Short mmCIF file of C-alpha atoms and ligand atoms in Angstrom, two decimals:
data_model
loop_
_atom_site.label_atom_id
_atom_site.label_comp_id
_atom_site.label_asym_id
_atom_site.label_seq_id
_atom_site.Cartn_x
_atom_site.Cartn_y
_atom_site.Cartn_z
CA MET A 15 -3.00 4.56 -18.99
CA ASP A 16 -4.53 8.02 -18.68
CA THR A 17 -2.35 9.05 -15.78
CA PRO A 18 0.38 7.25 -13.80
CA ILE A 19 -1.14 8.43 -10.49
CA ALA A 20 -4.62 9.59 -9.61
CA VAL A 21 -5.16 11.23 -6.21
CA VAL A 22 -8.75 11.34 -5.01
CA GLY A 23 -9.37 14.47 -2.95
CA ALA A 24 -7.82 17.95 -3.00
CA GLY A 25 -7.77 18.50 0.78
CA PRO A 26 -4.44 19.23 2.43
CA ALA A 27 -3.21 15.62 2.18
CA GLY A 28 -4.10 15.27 -1.52
CA LEU A 29 -2.60 18.62 -2.47
CA MET A 30 0.58 18.07 -0.53
CA LEU A 31 0.93 14.63 -2.08
CA ALA A 32 0.38 15.95 -5.59
CA ALA A 33 3.18 18.49 -5.09
CA GLU A 34 5.49 15.81 -3.67
CA LEU A 35 4.76 13.49 -6.56
CA ARG A 36 5.63 16.19 -9.03
CA LEU A 37 8.80 16.92 -7.20
CA GLY A 38 9.64 13.24 -7.56
CA GLY A 39 9.05 13.50 -11.34
CA ALA A 40 5.70 11.71 -11.51
CA GLN A 41 2.68 12.99 -13.38
CA VAL A 42 -0.42 13.24 -11.22
CA THR A 43 -4.12 13.97 -11.70
CA VAL A 44 -6.08 15.08 -8.65
CA LEU A 45 -9.85 14.39 -8.74
CA GLU A 46 -11.91 16.57 -6.42
CA ARG A 47 -15.68 16.59 -6.06
CA ARG A 48 -15.94 20.20 -4.92
CA ASP A 49 -16.16 22.82 -7.65
CA ARG A 50 -14.17 25.25 -5.51
CA PRO A 51 -12.08 25.07 -2.34
CA ALA A 52 -13.75 24.60 1.03
CA THR A 53 -14.32 27.84 2.97
CA GLU A 54 -15.08 26.35 6.43
CA SER A 55 -12.79 27.04 9.24
CA ARG A 56 -11.37 23.73 10.36
CA ALA A 57 -7.85 22.88 11.55
CA SER A 58 -5.76 25.87 12.52
CA THR A 59 -2.54 24.43 13.82
CA LEU A 60 0.69 23.46 12.12
CA HIS A 61 2.98 21.69 14.51
CA ALA A 62 6.77 21.93 14.66
CA ARG A 63 7.57 18.93 12.51
CA THR A 64 5.21 20.08 9.75
CA MET A 65 6.91 23.49 9.85
CA GLU A 66 10.32 21.88 9.60
CA ILE A 67 9.14 19.90 6.54
CA LEU A 68 7.72 23.02 4.89
CA ALA A 69 11.04 24.82 5.53
CA SER A 70 13.05 21.95 4.06
CA ARG A 71 11.02 22.38 0.85
CA GLY A 72 11.61 26.09 0.86
CA LEU A 73 7.90 26.81 1.58
CA ARG A 74 8.10 28.45 5.01
CA GLU A 75 8.27 31.99 3.55
CA LEU A 76 5.10 31.48 1.54
CA PHE A 77 3.13 31.37 4.78
CA GLY A 78 4.42 34.79 5.89
CA GLU A 79 4.28 35.88 9.50
CA LEU A 80 2.46 33.35 11.61
CA PRO A 81 1.45 33.61 15.24
CA CYS A 82 3.26 30.96 17.30
CA GLU A 83 1.98 29.63 20.64
CA PRO A 84 4.47 27.58 22.70
CA ARG A 85 1.81 26.57 25.15
CA GLY A 86 -0.05 23.42 24.23
CA HIS A 87 -1.99 20.97 26.26
CA PHE A 88 -2.43 17.29 26.83
CA GLY A 89 -6.16 16.52 27.23
CA GLY A 90 -6.61 20.09 28.47
CA ILE A 91 -3.74 19.88 30.97
CA PRO A 92 -1.31 22.69 30.08
CA MET A 93 1.87 21.46 28.44
CA ASP A 94 4.74 23.41 27.02
CA LEU A 95 5.34 22.07 23.46
CA THR A 96 8.77 23.64 23.15
CA LEU A 97 11.46 21.17 22.01
CA PRO A 98 14.76 21.67 20.17
CA SER A 99 13.70 22.75 16.68
CA ASP A 100 13.88 25.81 14.45
CA PHE A 101 10.07 25.97 14.78
CA PRO A 102 9.09 25.05 18.39
CA GLY A 103 5.47 25.44 19.36
CA GLN A 104 2.13 25.59 17.52
CA TRP A 105 1.85 27.77 14.46
CA LYS A 106 -1.55 29.24 13.76
CA VAL A 107 -2.79 29.27 10.24
CA PRO A 108 -6.35 28.67 8.98
CA GLN A 109 -6.73 25.49 7.01
CA THR A 110 -8.19 27.46 4.09
CA ARG A 111 -4.88 29.30 3.75
CA THR A 112 -2.83 26.11 4.02
CA GLU A 113 -4.94 24.51 1.33
CA ALA A 114 -4.70 27.57 -0.93
CA LEU A 115 -0.92 27.66 -0.68
CA LEU A 116 -0.62 23.91 -1.26
CA ALA A 117 -2.95 24.10 -4.25
CA ASP A 118 -0.83 26.88 -5.84
CA ARG A 119 2.28 24.86 -5.21
CA ALA A 120 0.82 21.64 -6.69
CA ARG A 121 -0.35 23.47 -9.77
CA SER A 122 2.88 25.40 -10.22
CA LEU A 123 4.77 22.13 -10.17
CA GLY A 124 2.51 20.81 -12.89
CA ALA A 125 -0.12 18.74 -11.05
CA GLU A 126 -3.46 18.59 -12.80
CA VAL A 127 -6.41 19.28 -10.48
CA ARG A 128 -9.78 18.34 -11.93
CA ARG A 129 -12.59 19.86 -9.84
CA GLY A 130 -16.21 18.69 -10.11
CA TRP A 131 -15.15 15.01 -10.28
CA THR A 132 -16.98 12.90 -7.70
CA VAL A 133 -15.35 9.48 -7.67
CA ARG A 134 -17.92 6.65 -7.55
CA GLY A 135 -15.95 3.58 -8.56
CA VAL A 136 -12.46 2.25 -8.07
CA THR A 137 -11.61 -1.11 -9.51
CA ALA A 138 -8.20 -2.74 -9.53
CA ALA A 139 -7.51 -4.45 -12.89
CA GLY A 140 -4.12 -6.11 -13.12
CA ASP A 141 -1.59 -3.44 -14.08
CA HIS A 142 -3.93 -0.50 -13.49
CA VAL A 143 -6.81 0.85 -11.52
CA ARG A 144 -10.00 2.03 -13.16
CA VAL A 145 -11.62 5.10 -11.60
CA THR A 146 -15.10 6.20 -12.49
CA ALA A 147 -16.49 9.58 -11.53
CA ASP A 148 -19.60 11.70 -11.94
CA THR A 149 -18.95 15.14 -13.47
CA ALA A 150 -21.11 18.01 -14.79
CA ARG A 151 -20.63 16.49 -18.25
CA GLY A 152 -21.76 13.05 -17.16
CA PRO A 153 -19.88 9.97 -16.09
CA ARG A 154 -16.15 9.81 -16.80
CA GLU A 155 -13.56 7.07 -16.58
CA LEU A 156 -9.83 7.23 -16.00
CA ARG A 157 -7.16 4.52 -15.85
CA ALA A 158 -4.22 5.07 -13.51
CA ALA A 159 -1.27 2.91 -12.52
CA TYR A 160 -1.79 3.89 -8.92
CA VAL A 161 -4.59 5.60 -6.98
CA VAL A 162 -4.17 7.36 -3.65
CA ALA A 163 -7.33 7.99 -1.64
CA CYS A 164 -6.98 11.32 0.14
CA ASP A 165 -10.76 11.68 0.26
CA GLY A 166 -11.17 12.42 3.94
CA GLN A 167 -12.81 10.87 6.92
CA ASP A 168 -15.82 9.46 5.04
CA SER A 169 -13.57 8.15 2.26
CA THR A 170 -15.55 6.84 -0.67
CA VAL A 171 -12.58 4.80 -1.84
CA ARG A 172 -12.31 3.09 1.55
CA THR A 173 -15.96 2.08 1.31
CA LEU A 174 -15.66 0.93 -2.29
CA LEU A 175 -12.73 -1.30 -1.42
CA GLY A 176 -14.46 -2.60 1.75
CA ALA A 177 -11.21 -1.88 3.51
CA ASP A 178 -10.90 -3.10 7.08
CA PHE A 179 -11.20 0.03 9.24
CA PRO A 180 -11.08 -1.12 12.88
CA GLY A 181 -11.62 1.13 15.84
CA ARG A 182 -14.35 2.69 17.90
CA PRO A 183 -17.46 4.61 16.88
CA ALA A 184 -18.20 8.03 18.34
CA ARG A 185 -19.25 8.13 21.98
CA ARG A 186 -18.85 11.85 22.74
CA GLU A 187 -19.10 15.00 20.76
CA MET A 188 -18.30 18.64 21.03
CA LEU A 189 -20.44 21.37 19.59
CA ARG A 190 -18.61 24.34 18.12
CA ALA A 191 -19.59 27.73 16.73
CA ASP A 192 -17.92 30.88 15.63
CA VAL A 193 -20.15 33.68 17.00
CA GLY A 194 -20.14 37.43 16.64
CA GLY A 195 -21.68 39.91 19.04
CA ILE A 196 -21.21 37.96 22.27
CA ASP A 197 -19.20 38.87 25.35
CA VAL A 198 -18.14 35.83 27.33
CA PRO A 199 -14.81 35.36 29.15
CA ASN A 200 -12.03 33.56 27.29
CA ARG A 201 -11.72 30.01 28.57
CA ARG A 202 -9.11 27.33 27.87
CA PHE A 203 -10.56 23.88 28.39
CA GLU A 204 -12.56 24.80 31.43
CA ARG A 205 -14.05 21.76 33.13
CA ARG A 206 -17.20 22.59 35.00
CA GLU A 207 -19.64 20.46 36.89
CA ARG A 208 -21.78 19.61 33.83
CA GLY A 209 -19.32 19.80 31.02
CA MET A 210 -16.26 21.33 29.40
CA VAL A 211 -16.17 24.68 27.63
CA VAL A 212 -13.73 26.69 25.52
CA ALA A 213 -14.10 30.27 24.44
CA ALA A 214 -11.58 32.29 22.44
CA ARG A 215 -12.28 35.73 21.03
CA ASN A 216 -10.22 36.76 17.99
CA PRO A 217 -9.17 40.31 17.22
CA ALA A 218 -12.09 40.77 14.83
CA GLY A 219 -14.49 40.22 17.75
CA VAL A 220 -15.57 36.73 16.70
CA THR A 221 -15.67 34.18 19.57
CA ARG A 222 -15.09 30.53 18.93
CA VAL A 223 -17.05 28.53 21.48
CA MET A 224 -16.89 24.83 22.07
CA VAL A 225 -19.00 22.90 24.50
CA HIS A 226 -19.26 19.26 25.65
CA GLU A 227 -21.83 18.04 28.14
CA PHE A 228 -20.56 15.18 30.30
CA GLY A 229 -22.32 11.96 29.70
CA ARG A 230 -24.50 13.24 26.89
CA PRO A 231 -24.72 10.75 23.96
CA VAL A 232 -23.79 11.73 20.41
CA ARG A 233 -26.72 13.30 18.48
CA ALA A 234 -27.48 11.15 15.50
CA GLY A 235 -28.68 11.99 12.01
CA ARG A 236 -28.81 15.79 12.24
CA GLU A 237 -26.27 18.55 11.86
CA PRO A 238 -26.21 20.84 14.90
CA ASP A 239 -27.69 24.32 14.69
CA PHE A 240 -26.99 27.40 16.78
CA GLY A 241 -29.95 26.56 19.07
CA ASP A 242 -28.15 23.32 20.10
CA VAL A 243 -25.04 25.31 20.99
CA VAL A 244 -27.01 27.96 22.91
CA ASP A 245 -28.87 25.32 24.90
CA ALA A 246 -25.76 23.25 25.70
CA TRP A 247 -23.79 26.40 26.68
CA LYS A 248 -26.60 27.49 28.98
CA ARG A 249 -26.76 24.12 30.68
CA VAL A 250 -23.00 24.03 31.30
CA THR A 251 -22.22 27.68 32.09
CA GLY A 252 -25.56 29.32 32.81
CA GLU A 253 -24.70 31.98 30.21
CA ASP A 254 -26.99 33.03 27.38
CA LEU A 255 -25.52 33.16 23.86
CA SER A 256 -28.82 33.49 22.08
CA GLY A 257 -28.28 37.14 21.09
CA GLY A 258 -25.11 36.19 19.17
CA ASP A 259 -24.65 36.03 15.46
CA PRO A 260 -23.59 32.51 14.46
CA LEU A 261 -21.11 32.50 11.55
CA TRP A 262 -20.42 28.78 11.50
CA VAL A 263 -21.73 25.89 13.59
CA ASN A 264 -20.51 22.32 13.57
CA ALA A 265 -19.86 19.32 15.75
CA PHE A 266 -16.99 16.90 15.96
CA ASP A 267 -16.74 13.63 17.83
CA ASP A 268 -14.30 11.09 19.19
CA THR A 269 -14.60 8.52 16.40
CA ASP A 270 -11.31 6.59 16.49
CA ARG A 271 -10.44 4.37 13.58
CA GLN A 272 -7.41 3.41 11.57
CA LEU A 273 -7.17 1.41 8.39
CA ALA A 274 -5.64 -2.02 8.95
CA ARG A 275 -3.61 -1.52 5.71
CA TYR A 276 -2.63 1.80 4.19
CA ARG A 277 -1.72 -0.06 0.99
CA HIS A 278 -4.15 -2.19 -0.98
CA GLY A 279 -2.03 -3.21 -4.00
CA ARG A 280 -2.19 -0.25 -6.34
CA VAL A 281 -4.49 1.72 -4.06
CA LEU A 282 -3.05 3.68 -1.11
CA PHE A 283 -4.63 5.79 1.56
CA ALA A 284 -3.40 8.98 3.24
CA GLY A 285 -4.74 11.62 5.61
CA ASP A 286 -8.15 11.31 7.21
CA ALA A 287 -9.07 8.61 4.71
CA ALA A 288 -6.57 6.39 6.51
CA HIS A 289 -7.24 7.48 10.08
CA VAL A 290 -10.14 9.23 11.79
CA GLN A 291 -9.50 10.83 15.15
CA MET A 292 -10.90 13.52 17.40
CA PRO A 293 -9.32 16.82 16.41
CA ILE A 294 -7.75 17.41 19.78
CA GLY A 295 -4.52 19.28 19.76
CA GLY A 296 -4.65 19.88 16.02
CA GLN A 297 -2.89 16.69 15.09
CA ALA A 298 -5.14 15.29 12.30
CA LEU A 299 -4.05 17.72 9.59
CA ASN A 300 -0.41 17.41 10.51
CA LEU A 301 -0.58 13.61 10.38
CA GLY A 302 -2.12 13.79 6.92
CA LEU A 303 0.56 16.18 5.58
CA GLN A 304 3.27 13.97 6.99
CA ASP A 305 1.65 10.88 5.40
CA ALA A 306 1.87 12.68 2.08
CA VAL A 307 5.51 13.60 2.50
CA ASN A 308 6.40 10.01 3.41
CA LEU A 309 4.52 8.61 0.42
CA GLY A 310 5.22 11.13 -2.38
CA TRP A 311 8.86 10.37 -3.17
CA LYS A 312 8.36 6.63 -2.72
CA LEU A 313 5.33 6.45 -5.07
CA ALA A 314 7.02 8.70 -7.64
CA ALA A 315 10.03 6.42 -7.73
CA VAL A 316 7.84 3.27 -7.96
CA ALA A 317 5.61 4.74 -10.69
CA GLY A 318 8.72 5.84 -12.58
CA GLY A 319 10.01 2.21 -12.53
CA ARG A 320 13.14 3.19 -10.56
CA VAL A 321 12.31 1.17 -7.44
CA PRO A 322 10.42 -2.08 -6.88
CA ALA A 323 6.82 -1.64 -5.75
CA ASP A 324 7.52 -3.14 -2.32
CA LEU A 325 9.02 0.23 -1.30
CA LEU A 326 5.36 1.21 -0.90
CA ASP A 327 5.01 -1.28 1.94
CA THR A 328 7.43 0.88 3.94
CA TYR A 329 4.85 3.64 3.67
CA HIS A 330 2.34 1.45 5.42
CA ASP A 331 4.88 0.24 8.00
CA GLU A 332 6.06 3.73 8.84
CA ARG A 333 2.95 5.78 8.72
CA HIS A 334 0.60 3.15 10.22
CA ALA A 335 2.90 2.96 13.26
CA ALA A 336 3.15 6.74 13.48
CA GLY A 337 -0.62 7.09 13.22
CA ARG A 338 -1.25 4.35 15.78
CA GLN A 339 0.93 6.19 18.27
CA VAL A 340 -0.82 9.52 17.69
CA LEU A 341 -4.30 7.94 17.81
CA ALA A 342 -3.54 6.22 21.09
CA ASN A 343 -2.40 9.52 22.43
CA ILE A 344 -5.54 11.30 21.22
CA ARG A 345 -7.72 8.58 22.87
CA ALA A 346 -6.04 9.25 26.18
CA GLN A 347 -6.47 12.98 25.73
CA ALA A 348 -10.17 12.56 24.95
CA GLU A 349 -10.60 10.65 28.19
CA LEU A 350 -8.81 13.34 30.20
CA LEU A 351 -10.64 16.22 28.52
CA LEU A 352 -14.16 14.88 28.27
CA GLY A 353 -14.33 12.32 31.08
CA THR A 354 -16.76 13.01 33.95
CA ALA A 355 -15.63 13.98 37.40
CA ALA A 356 -14.40 10.41 37.85
CA VAL A 357 -11.37 11.23 35.67
CA GLU A 358 -10.17 14.03 38.00
CA PRO A 359 -7.75 11.81 40.01
CA VAL A 360 -6.18 10.64 36.71
CA ARG A 361 -5.88 14.22 35.53
CA ALA A 362 -4.10 15.11 38.76
CA VAL A 363 -1.63 12.28 38.32
CA VAL A 364 -1.01 13.11 34.67
CA ALA A 365 -0.47 16.80 35.58
CA ALA A 366 2.05 15.82 38.22
CA LEU A 367 3.87 13.50 35.78
CA LEU A 368 3.97 16.24 33.11
CA ALA A 369 5.83 18.45 35.56
CA ALA A 370 8.82 16.05 35.15
CA GLU A 371 10.79 17.09 32.11
CA PRO A 372 11.40 13.64 30.50
CA ASN A 373 7.63 13.02 30.49
CA ARG A 374 6.86 16.39 29.01
CA VAL A 375 9.53 15.90 26.35
CA ARG A 376 8.13 12.48 25.44
CA LEU A 377 4.54 13.65 25.09
CA ALA A 378 5.45 16.95 23.42
CA GLY A 379 7.49 14.78 20.99
CA VAL A 380 4.35 12.91 20.01
CA VAL A 381 2.06 15.98 19.75
CA SER A 382 4.61 18.06 17.75
CA GLY A 383 5.75 15.10 15.60
CA LEU A 384 9.36 15.84 16.55
CA GLY A 385 9.79 12.64 18.55
CA LEU A 386 8.97 10.35 15.65
CA ARG A 387 11.45 7.64 14.64
CA TYR A 388 10.77 5.30 11.80
CA PRO A 389 11.84 1.66 12.31
CA ALA A 390 15.50 0.89 11.77
CA GLY A 391 17.63 -2.17 11.64
CA PRO A 392 19.55 -3.54 14.66
CA ASP A 393 22.94 -2.66 13.09
CA ASP A 394 21.92 0.84 12.04
CA HIS A 395 23.34 3.97 13.67
CA PRO A 396 21.05 4.85 16.60
CA ALA A 397 19.84 8.01 14.79
CA VAL A 398 18.59 6.15 11.70
CA GLY A 399 14.87 6.69 11.33
CA THR A 400 14.83 10.00 13.19
CA ARG A 401 14.42 13.35 11.50
CA LEU A 402 17.42 15.39 10.50
CA PRO A 403 16.18 18.93 10.69
CA GLY A 404 17.58 22.08 9.09
CA VAL A 405 18.53 20.35 5.86
CA ASP A 406 17.69 21.88 2.52
CA LEU A 407 15.67 19.26 0.61
CA HIS A 408 13.85 21.69 -1.71
CA ASP A 409 14.23 19.51 -4.80
CA GLY A 410 12.75 16.45 -3.09
CA ARG A 411 15.87 14.36 -3.74
CA GLY A 412 17.86 12.41 -1.21
CA LEU A 413 21.03 13.93 0.18
CA LEU A 414 24.37 12.17 0.73
CA VAL A 415 26.46 14.19 3.10
CA ALA A 416 30.14 13.35 3.00
CA ALA A 417 33.48 15.02 2.49
CA PRO A 418 34.43 15.32 -1.17
CA SER A 419 36.10 12.11 -2.42
CA THR A 420 36.16 9.78 -5.41
CA ALA A 421 33.85 7.42 -3.51
CA ARG A 422 31.31 10.22 -3.01
CA ASP A 423 31.56 11.22 -6.67
CA ALA A 424 31.04 7.60 -7.81
CA ILE A 425 27.92 7.37 -5.68
CA ALA A 426 26.71 10.70 -6.92
CA ALA A 427 27.00 9.40 -10.47
CA GLY A 428 25.36 6.08 -9.66
CA TRP A 429 22.26 7.60 -8.11
CA ARG A 430 22.29 10.72 -10.30
CA GLY A 431 19.02 12.54 -10.31
CA ARG A 432 17.85 10.76 -7.19
CA VAL A 433 20.47 11.81 -4.63
CA ARG A 434 22.44 15.04 -4.31
CA THR A 435 25.66 15.38 -2.39
CA ALA A 436 26.84 17.94 0.19
CA SER A 437 29.87 18.16 2.44
CA GLY A 438 29.90 16.77 6.01
CA PRO A 439 30.29 16.44 8.93
CA VAL A 440 26.88 15.70 10.36
CA PRO A 441 26.67 17.13 13.90
CA ALA A 442 23.29 15.53 14.67
CA THR A 443 24.79 12.06 14.29
CA GLY A 444 28.36 12.70 15.30
CA THR A 445 29.49 11.06 12.07
CA THR A 446 31.25 12.39 8.98
CA ALA A 447 28.74 10.98 6.49
CA ALA A 448 24.95 10.48 6.28
CA LEU A 449 22.22 9.67 3.85
CA ILE A 450 19.02 11.66 4.28
CA ARG A 451 15.72 10.71 2.64
CA PRO A 452 13.61 13.28 0.80
CA ASP A 453 11.24 13.40 3.77
CA GLY A 454 14.14 14.48 6.02
CA HIS A 455 14.55 11.17 7.87
CA LEU A 456 17.98 9.67 8.32
CA ALA A 457 18.52 6.52 6.17
CA TRP A 458 22.15 5.85 7.03
CA ALA A 459 25.05 7.34 9.03
CA GLY A 460 28.71 6.36 9.16
CA THR A 461 32.15 7.39 8.06
CA ASP A 462 32.75 5.64 4.70
CA PRO A 463 30.19 6.73 2.12
CA THR A 464 30.58 3.51 0.12
CA ALA A 465 28.93 1.75 3.15
CA ALA A 466 25.80 3.70 2.27
CA ARG A 467 25.18 1.64 -0.85
CA PRO A 468 22.72 -0.84 0.63
CA ALA A 469 20.71 2.06 2.06
CA LEU A 470 20.91 3.92 -1.27
CA THR A 471 19.59 0.82 -3.09
CA ARG A 472 16.88 0.21 -0.58
CA TRP A 473 15.46 3.73 -0.69
CA PHE A 474 16.47 4.96 -4.19
CA GLY A 475 16.60 1.82 -6.30
CA PRO A 476 19.49 0.05 -7.98
CA ILE A 477 22.64 1.80 -9.04
CA ASP A 478 22.78 3.42 -12.44
CA ARG A 479 24.85 1.38 -14.88
CA ARG A 480 27.09 4.32 -15.56
CA GLU A 481 28.32 4.24 -11.95
CA LYS A 482 29.38 0.62 -12.36
CA GLU A 483 31.63 1.67 -15.24
CA LEU A 484 33.16 4.48 -13.14
CA SER A 485 33.89 2.34 -10.06
C1 FAD B 527 -15.96 19.98 10.20
C2 FAD B 527 -14.55 19.68 10.53
C3 FAD B 527 -13.87 20.37 11.52
C4 FAD B 527 -12.57 20.10 11.83
N1 FAD B 527 -11.92 20.79 12.84
C5 FAD B 527 -10.65 20.57 13.09
C6 FAD B 527 -9.92 21.26 14.08
O1 FAD B 527 -10.46 22.12 14.75
N2 FAD B 527 -8.65 20.98 14.31
C7 FAD B 527 -7.97 19.98 13.61
O2 FAD B 527 -6.78 19.74 13.82
N3 FAD B 527 -8.62 19.32 12.69
C8 FAD B 527 -9.91 19.57 12.41
N4 FAD B 527 -10.52 18.87 11.45
C9 FAD B 527 -9.81 17.82 10.77
C10 FAD B 527 -9.02 18.41 9.61
O3 FAD B 527 -9.78 19.33 8.90
C11 FAD B 527 -8.64 17.22 8.77
O4 FAD B 527 -7.78 16.39 9.51
C12 FAD B 527 -8.00 17.56 7.45
O5 FAD B 527 -8.82 18.34 6.65
C13 FAD B 527 -7.65 16.25 6.74
O6 FAD B 527 -7.16 16.49 5.48
P1 FAD B 527 -7.40 15.43 4.37
O7 FAD B 527 -6.78 16.02 3.14
O8 FAD B 527 -6.98 14.08 4.80
O9 FAD B 527 -8.99 15.33 4.16
P2 FAD B 527 -10.09 16.43 3.79
O10 FAD B 527 -9.59 17.80 4.19
O11 FAD B 527 -11.35 16.00 4.34
O12 FAD B 527 -10.10 16.44 2.20
C14 FAD B 527 -10.75 15.39 1.53
C15 FAD B 527 -11.11 15.95 0.15
O13 FAD B 527 -11.63 14.87 -0.60
C16 FAD B 527 -12.76 15.31 -1.34
N5 FAD B 527 -13.61 14.13 -1.61
C17 FAD B 527 -14.27 13.38 -0.74
N6 FAD B 527 -14.95 12.37 -1.36
C18 FAD B 527 -14.62 12.49 -2.66
C19 FAD B 527 -15.00 11.75 -3.87
N7 FAD B 527 -15.78 10.64 -3.78
N8 FAD B 527 -14.53 12.19 -5.04
C20 FAD B 527 -13.69 13.25 -5.11
N9 FAD B 527 -13.32 13.98 -4.07
C21 FAD B 527 -13.79 13.60 -2.86
C22 FAD B 527 -13.41 16.30 -0.38
O14 FAD B 527 -14.26 17.18 -1.04
C23 FAD B 527 -12.23 16.98 0.21
O15 FAD B 527 -11.86 18.12 -0.54
C24 FAD B 527 -11.89 19.10 11.12
C25 FAD B 527 -12.54 18.41 10.12
C26 FAD B 527 -13.83 18.72 9.78
C27 FAD B 527 -14.51 17.94 8.67
#
């Protein structure tokens, strides 16, 4: 085996995953086709749950001061995203910066990032996966025990495996450009007779414009140019952008697909490789980072032989369900935002419903990621599966919270290196003891820490023999 784990793609999902794997004690090699990091401006929003995760890993300070915007929207209908959290709202950070920080972190934790490797083949072969790639020095091959495809929306690995990727092709698109030297009013999701427009001027005087023309089919086979943006903007607003200086032009569409299985034996998928969605409300990047944080500690434990491989099925179960919910939500938003005038009555009803607090809380919970609950058993404490925020999980280990006792010490010894202990109580659950997974979700809550053993075994593997001697 050349590496226990190969990650294909050094985008945000791949880099976050590499760092999480290292934290879990696994060696990882990241293969990235680009010689250097991407410079395009893409996602710019980190939502509250992602911020909580970064804080739990001690990474919040790395990002420095970030503008925060509590106002969000649901399909262009204004919606306050504020929910109980240390990080309510939307935090604005260019994706290039997020990627740079994650790359530094992955490297500083010991991940190997090989740039200039374009993966061309992935073949499962019994106890390993063979990866072939084109490099500047010719073809290369690498054998890994596990491969994680984080290679983005056009995932090569997904195609190579012929993975079932159901959903809907693009029906609508938005053109987008960053333009200097223009003077148009700022607009937030302004629906006009012929289309929908957005304009936001930044302090440097660059205006990001986005335009969708109602009922216009997706252009095929050609990247948009500034002329396309100028023409569409003119048709929708009557304004002329042609004197502007285009810094970046692109288009995105409402393709909506999700892999049927996030795990294919020894090959797993995370981020846009696993789900493609319209980037409305900045959820795609956040979903990918959260996929990585769910998978990292599990795969590190499996690759290290500490836990049976079927723990990886919980990655599919948890993240596929989370993705399905977000994608359904994005589909609804796309209809509300880009539908023709026929959608106006539905918009009015949704706006009225959003004025009721329980509805706002529910939808803000999906957009922010704060409302997510992973599946739990019928006998579990009602909070099991929810996030337990404000907990220090910087070392990527689980955390058993309980008052000091011999039972707690015995457990600490039995799952040494995998689970830390801290003193209770646990206000969020109303209990005196709790077990928190490395991704911050609650695995067990109760009063007697010895009752946490089944959950400890499920998530962290069998007890260490030394604990048996102690107890
Ligand atoms: C043009 C564009 C505009 C976007 N705008 C927004 C936005 O405004 N708001 C928003 O929320 N989201 C936006 N997104 C989505 C957001 O950028 C993605 O959700 C996010 O980047 C996903 O992260 P990822 O790590 O899963 O994939 P990516 O960031 O796509 O990273 C995949 C990586 O894999 C590498 N790779 C691909 N194939 C191979 C191969 N065969 N071998 C080796 N390496 C490979 C790629 O070079 C890339 O570095 C945009 C995406 C694009 C492409």
